């Protein structure tokens, strides 16, 4: 009979996904101690330059956990893709758990451009004359400004927004 005193594994059902620049995504994964002793496990993430990542246990960010023999911890990798990330490109994000043994889990994220919809119109005065060089602001439903456009010589403007934006 072979007894494994040290055995740490990471697993997930999501190994590759598609997202848009500027989005925050969450990937669920598990850390399992299949060994016979409690393991103090430290987590680290390797991510593309400019990307923000955190490992969460429920709503709390973690760096190190104690995982008892046989215990399985469900964790989340939170990834924030910068809004200026080039699209149609694959990126790799890796989670490494280091304890008595090490385990690494790699995720591939393909960035795509986000579908947009246009909001357009014409600004006129009380006499139906176009208003040139007026500022048109688009705000999210929470009141934060997301885009500004200036009307053309004929008073027209057009604002392209992500399809799921509420203004």
PDB file of C-alpha atoms in Angstrom, residues 4-11 29-44 65-73 75 95-105:
ATOM      1  CA  UNK A   4       0.785   9.835  -0.279  1.00  0.00           C
ATOM      2  CA  UNK A   5       1.676  12.249   2.487  1.00  0.00           C
ATOM      3  CA  UNK A   6       1.897  15.187   0.057  1.00  0.00           C
ATOM      4  CA  UNK A   7      -0.492  15.683  -2.853  1.00  0.00           C
ATOM      5  CA  UNK A   8      -1.990  19.017  -3.896  1.00  0.00           C
ATOM      6  CA  UNK A   9      -4.187  19.370  -7.000  1.00  0.00           C
ATOM      7  CA  UNK A  10      -5.926  22.268  -8.756  1.00  0.00           C
ATOM      8  CA  UNK A  11      -8.835  21.642 -11.125  1.00  0.00           C
ATOM      9  CA  UNK A  29     -11.586  26.289  -9.528  1.00  0.00           C
ATOM     10  CA  UNK A  30     -10.847  23.841  -6.713  1.00  0.00           C
ATOM     11  CA  UNK A  31      -7.776  23.195  -4.595  1.00  0.00           C
ATOM     12  CA  UNK A  32      -7.648  19.688  -3.148  1.00  0.00           C
ATOM     13  CA  UNK A  33      -5.304  18.213  -0.581  1.00  0.00           C
ATOM     14  CA  UNK A  34      -5.193  14.510  -1.494  1.00  0.00           C
ATOM     15  CA  UNK A  35      -2.296  13.941   0.890  1.00  0.00           C
ATOM     16  CA  UNK A  36      -2.367  12.622   4.433  1.00  0.00           C
ATOM     17  CA  UNK A  37      -1.143  15.800   6.182  1.00  0.00           C
ATOM     18  CA  UNK A  38      -2.460  19.357   6.483  1.00  0.00           C
ATOM     19  CA  UNK A  39      -0.813  21.688   3.973  1.00  0.00           C
ATOM     20  CA  UNK A  40      -0.273  25.465   4.213  1.00  0.00           C
ATOM     21  CA  UNK A  41      -0.823  26.530   0.597  1.00  0.00           C
ATOM     22  CA  UNK A  42       0.272  29.873  -0.837  1.00  0.00           C
ATOM     23  CA  UNK A  43      -1.327  31.088  -4.082  1.00  0.00           C
ATOM     24  CA  UNK A  44       0.193  33.212  -6.823  1.00  0.00           C
ATOM     25  CA  UNK A  65      -4.791  28.816   3.105  1.00  0.00           C
ATOM     26  CA  UNK A  66      -4.463  25.828   5.382  1.00  0.00           C
ATOM     27  CA  UNK A  67      -6.014  22.802   3.663  1.00  0.00           C
ATOM     28  CA  UNK A  68      -6.518  19.687   5.766  1.00  0.00           C
ATOM     29  CA  UNK A  69      -6.065  16.143   4.487  1.00  0.00           C
ATOM     30  CA  UNK A  70      -8.874  15.271   2.067  1.00  0.00           C
ATOM     31  CA  UNK A  71     -10.282  18.801   2.042  1.00  0.00           C
ATOM     32  CA  UNK A  72     -11.480  20.396  -1.219  1.00  0.00           C
ATOM     33  CA  UNK A  73     -11.676  24.207  -1.338  1.00  0.00           C
ATOM     34  CA  UNK A  75     -12.106  29.221  -4.959  1.00  0.00           C
ATOM     35  CA  UNK A  95      -2.653  30.026 -10.881  1.00  0.00           C
ATOM     36  CA  UNK A  96       0.050  28.304  -8.839  1.00  0.00           C
ATOM     37  CA  UNK A  97      -0.532  26.748  -5.424  1.00  0.00           C
ATOM     38  CA  UNK A  98       2.650  26.152  -3.430  1.00  0.00           C
ATOM     39  CA  UNK A  99       2.735  24.043  -0.308  1.00  0.00           C
ATOM     40  CA  UNK A 100       4.403  20.716   0.422  1.00  0.00           C
ATOM     41  CA  UNK A 101       3.997  20.185  -3.331  1.00  0.00           C
ATOM     42  CA  UNK A 102       3.168  22.631  -6.133  1.00  0.00           C
ATOM     43  CA  UNK A 103       0.285  22.629  -8.611  1.00  0.00           C
ATOM     44  CA  UNK A 104      -0.407  24.987 -11.514  1.00  0.00           C
ATOM     45  CA  UNK A 105      -3.574  25.605 -13.494  1.00  0.00           C
TER      46      UNK A 105
END
